[in-house]
Amino acid sequence: MNCPHTAAAPADRGAGTVVIDPMVQDLDGETARLRDAGVLARIDLLGVPAWTVTRHAEARRLLLDARLVKDIGAWDLWRSGAVTHAWPLIGMIDAGRSMFTVDGAEHRRLRTKTSQALTPRRLEAIRPEIEKFTQELLDALDAAQGDDGVVDLKAVFAQPLPMRVVGMLMGVDESRHAMLTRQYKAFFSMLTPQDERLALLAELDVFYTDLVREKTARPTDDLTSALILAEEGGEPLTEEEVVGNLKAMVAAGHETTIGLVLNAVRALLAHPDQLRKVLAGEVGWDAVIEETLRWDTPTTHLLMRFATEDITVGDEVIRKGEGLVVSYRAIGRDIEQHGADADAFDITRPTRNRHMTFGHGPHICPGAALSRVEAGIALPALFTRFPGLRLAVPDEEITRLPVMTQNDMTAFPVLLG
Ligand code: STR
């Protein structure tokens, strides 16, 4: 590894610190260690210390606590210069002004149009298009089988589908999709040298700014154009704010849904008895989606919030100026919330809908309904078209990408049957 950012390493990280592995070699082990480390655990992110919350109930409270803010200016380690743009995770926090980085009344102003555009009712209008994309990609899957019959479900299906959907929604031309996919892959990978990551973020900024200017000149019926237009009697968003929201939507809409679809397929193939129940119509696809969201969260850790005052959590205190991560993977495995068998995948689990994978409070995922619609179309379509779908390698051979915040597989080789 060439990335540990030791400059910011504190003198004493404390005995109970869980060091988050940038190579993600043992995600289940790390999730268990975080849970064991306490409700509020100390973590080390490439040399940078932070707190993380590992339990459902406590995360719920903290996500409603206005003393925690997204503004990086509230972070002591940033203000003191201990954390800089040399830190490989800085792009997860310093992502420009958008609904992702602002709180309070300003946050509502930045977010309203997006959440209104993504309600279940509004999404019904784009369902036929998502179905069409899905069918096209199933054809592509069929055509992409190698001589041995093996095809990568990630590269050919799970990855392009969310890109097409969010591209259509935001008005990003298809000719740009493959490039964006490569750029986000490099952005998230901890193997990308930091200067390259900063350069590609700058390129993305240019691309999105050009797109916003084009939509300002010639508005169409996409969400980017809607974000540019002022609300009746309201203040329009600035160019920077529209660009920030657009970046956040494309990054989030693309990256997380890949995980949801692939993790669901993987879980079903590893639990054939449960797959049988779903295919027989005894349990709905919605149950598969919710249990996958809980058990194998697309987002492992969400960076970051900062305390504007001392906040007491049990026996610990998050000091003013310290950072808090929300460890959604550990939260999904919370025994108090889901029972002693929280580590088991079970689509009939009574608490399967009571997960917190989309967050909670003002920043709750505005794309939650969209991702459910996408997965709700993609999964049944895939298993209807290829009922004999199976993994081409043993499950243990599926590897994860070196991505610290997202749950990302390298590839998912399957045989279509
Ligand atoms: C990636 C880089 C960028 O340009 C903008 C953003 C803002 C939204 C972030 C995104 C980031 C990373 C993935 C996030 C997304 C919001 C939801 C998604 C954190 C930092 C999740 O994984 C939940």
PDB file of N, CA, C and O in Angstrom, residues 18 24-25 52 60 73 144 180 208 210 249 274 287 313 334 343 346 366 373 377 385:
ATOM      1  N   VAL A  18     -10.217   0.584  16.092  1.00  0.00           N
ATOM      2  CA  VAL A  18     -10.294  -0.373  14.986  1.00  0.00           C
ATOM      3  C   VAL A  18      -9.714   0.313  13.752  1.00  0.00           C
ATOM      4  O   VAL A  18     -10.178   1.380  13.345  1.00  0.00           O
ATOM      5  N   VAL A  24      -9.785  -4.025   2.364  1.00  0.00           N
ATOM      6  CA  VAL A  24     -11.053  -4.715   2.623  1.00  0.00           C
ATOM      7  C   VAL A  24     -10.887  -6.236   2.515  1.00  0.00           C
ATOM      8  O   VAL A  24     -11.624  -6.911   1.801  1.00  0.00           O
ATOM      9  N   GLN A  25      -9.916  -6.766   3.240  1.00  0.00           N
ATOM     10  CA  GLN A  25      -9.636  -8.193   3.103  1.00  0.00           C
ATOM     11  C   GLN A  25     -10.551  -9.068   3.927  1.00  0.00           C
ATOM     12  O   GLN A  25     -10.699 -10.247   3.647  1.00  0.00           O
ATOM     13  N   THR A  52     -16.937   6.165  15.318  1.00  0.00           N
ATOM     14  CA  THR A  52     -18.024   5.645  14.496  1.00  0.00           C
ATOM     15  C   THR A  52     -19.124   5.102  15.383  1.00  0.00           C
ATOM     16  O   THR A  52     -18.868   4.622  16.484  1.00  0.00           O
ATOM     17  N   ARG A  60     -29.657   6.339  15.108  1.00  0.00           N
ATOM     18  CA  ARG A  60     -30.908   7.034  14.857  1.00  0.00           C
ATOM     19  C   ARG A  60     -30.969   8.350  15.631  1.00  0.00           C
ATOM     20  O   ARG A  60     -31.349   9.392  15.093  1.00  0.00           O
ATOM     21  N   GLY A  73     -15.598  22.575   7.732  1.00  0.00           N
ATOM     22  CA  GLY A  73     -15.019  23.668   8.516  1.00  0.00           C
ATOM     23  C   GLY A  73     -15.176  23.467  10.015  1.00  0.00           C
ATOM     24  O   GLY A  73     -14.506  24.111  10.823  1.00  0.00           O
ATOM     25  N   ALA A 144     -22.653 -11.627 -24.222  1.00  0.00           N
ATOM     26  CA  ALA A 144     -21.281 -11.455 -23.714  1.00  0.00           C
ATOM     27  C   ALA A 144     -20.665 -12.736 -23.164  1.00  0.00           C
ATOM     28  O   ALA A 144     -19.509 -12.736 -22.747  1.00  0.00           O
ATOM     29  N   LEU A 180     -17.529   7.823 -17.146  1.00  0.00           N
ATOM     30  CA  LEU A 180     -17.894   8.124 -15.752  1.00  0.00           C
ATOM     31  C   LEU A 180     -17.697   6.901 -14.865  1.00  0.00           C
ATOM     32  O   LEU A 180     -17.210   7.002 -13.739  1.00  0.00           O
ATOM     33  N   TYR A 208     -19.143  18.415 -15.250  1.00  0.00           N
ATOM     34  CA  TYR A 208     -20.465  18.747 -14.694  1.00  0.00           C
ATOM     35  C   TYR A 208     -20.789  20.232 -14.861  1.00  0.00           C
ATOM     36  O   TYR A 208     -21.938  20.598 -15.114  1.00  0.00           O
ATOM     37  N   ASP A 210     -19.768  22.157 -17.322  1.00  0.00           N
ATOM     38  CA  ASP A 210     -20.159  22.315 -18.729  1.00  0.00           C
ATOM     39  C   ASP A 210     -21.595  21.848 -18.949  1.00  0.00           C
ATOM     40  O   ASP A 210     -22.371  22.494 -19.651  1.00  0.00           O
ATOM     41  N   MET A 249     -25.708  13.251  -7.053  1.00  0.00           N
ATOM     42  CA  MET A 249     -26.724  12.338  -7.594  1.00  0.00           C
ATOM     43  C   MET A 249     -26.104  11.267  -8.481  1.00  0.00           C
ATOM     44  O   MET A 249     -26.456  10.092  -8.393  1.00  0.00           O
ATOM     45  N   GLN A 274     -33.810 -20.120  -0.101  1.00  0.00           N
ATOM     46  CA  GLN A 274     -34.546 -18.846  -0.099  1.00  0.00           C
ATOM     47  C   GLN A 274     -34.863 -18.404  -1.531  1.00  0.00           C
ATOM     48  O   GLN A 274     -35.959 -17.907  -1.802  1.00  0.00           O
ATOM     49  N   ALA A 287     -38.927  -8.294  -0.185  1.00  0.00           N
ATOM     50  CA  ALA A 287     -38.289  -8.873   1.003  1.00  0.00           C
ATOM     51  C   ALA A 287     -36.807  -9.146   0.749  1.00  0.00           C
ATOM     52  O   ALA A 287     -35.957  -8.919   1.616  1.00  0.00           O
ATOM     53  N   VAL A 313     -22.254  10.108  24.493  1.00  0.00           N
ATOM     54  CA  VAL A 313     -22.909   8.896  23.998  1.00  0.00           C
ATOM     55  C   VAL A 313     -22.506   7.777  24.948  1.00  0.00           C
ATOM     56  O   VAL A 313     -21.363   7.320  24.916  1.00  0.00           O
ATOM     57  N   ASP A 334     -26.820  -5.211  13.846  1.00  0.00           N
ATOM     58  CA  ASP A 334     -27.034  -4.936  15.271  1.00  0.00           C
ATOM     59  C   ASP A 334     -27.968  -5.991  15.883  1.00  0.00           C
ATOM     60  O   ASP A 334     -29.115  -6.142  15.455  1.00  0.00           O
ATOM     61  N   ASP A 343     -26.474 -11.911  11.926  1.00  0.00           N
ATOM     62  CA  ASP A 343     -25.489 -12.178  10.878  1.00  0.00           C
ATOM     63  C   ASP A 343     -26.020 -13.119   9.792  1.00  0.00           C
ATOM     64  O   ASP A 343     -25.330 -13.353   8.798  1.00  0.00           O
ATOM     65  N   ASP A 346     -31.809 -13.772   5.955  1.00  0.00           N
ATOM     66  CA  ASP A 346     -33.101 -14.441   6.092  1.00  0.00           C
ATOM     67  C   ASP A 346     -34.206 -13.506   5.595  1.00  0.00           C
ATOM     68  O   ASP A 346     -34.618 -12.581   6.299  1.00  0.00           O
ATOM     69  N   PRO A 366     -32.261  10.520  -0.570  1.00  0.00           N
ATOM     70  CA  PRO A 366     -33.372  10.921  -1.444  1.00  0.00           C
ATOM     71  C   PRO A 366     -33.595   9.936  -2.579  1.00  0.00           C
ATOM     72  O   PRO A 366     -34.637   9.944  -3.216  1.00  0.00           O
ATOM     73  N   VAL A 373     -36.936   0.743  -6.857  1.00  0.00           N
ATOM     74  CA  VAL A 373     -37.570   0.502  -8.156  1.00  0.00           C
ATOM     75  C   VAL A 373     -36.569  -0.217  -9.081  1.00  0.00           C
ATOM     76  O   VAL A 373     -36.907  -1.214  -9.727  1.00  0.00           O
ATOM     77  N   ILE A 377     -37.006  -4.093 -10.417  1.00  0.00           N
ATOM     78  CA  ILE A 377     -37.145  -4.462 -11.828  1.00  0.00           C
ATOM     79  C   ILE A 377     -36.023  -5.431 -12.225  1.00  0.00           C
ATOM     80  O   ILE A 377     -36.255  -6.473 -12.834  1.00  0.00           O
ATOM     81  N   ARG A 385     -35.363 -14.352 -16.837  1.00  0.00           N
ATOM     82  CA  ARG A 385     -34.671 -14.632 -18.103  1.00  0.00           C
ATOM     83  C   ARG A 385     -33.691 -15.803 -17.952  1.00  0.00           C
ATOM     84  O   ARG A 385     -33.538 -16.626 -18.846  1.00  0.00           O
TER      85      ARG A 385
END
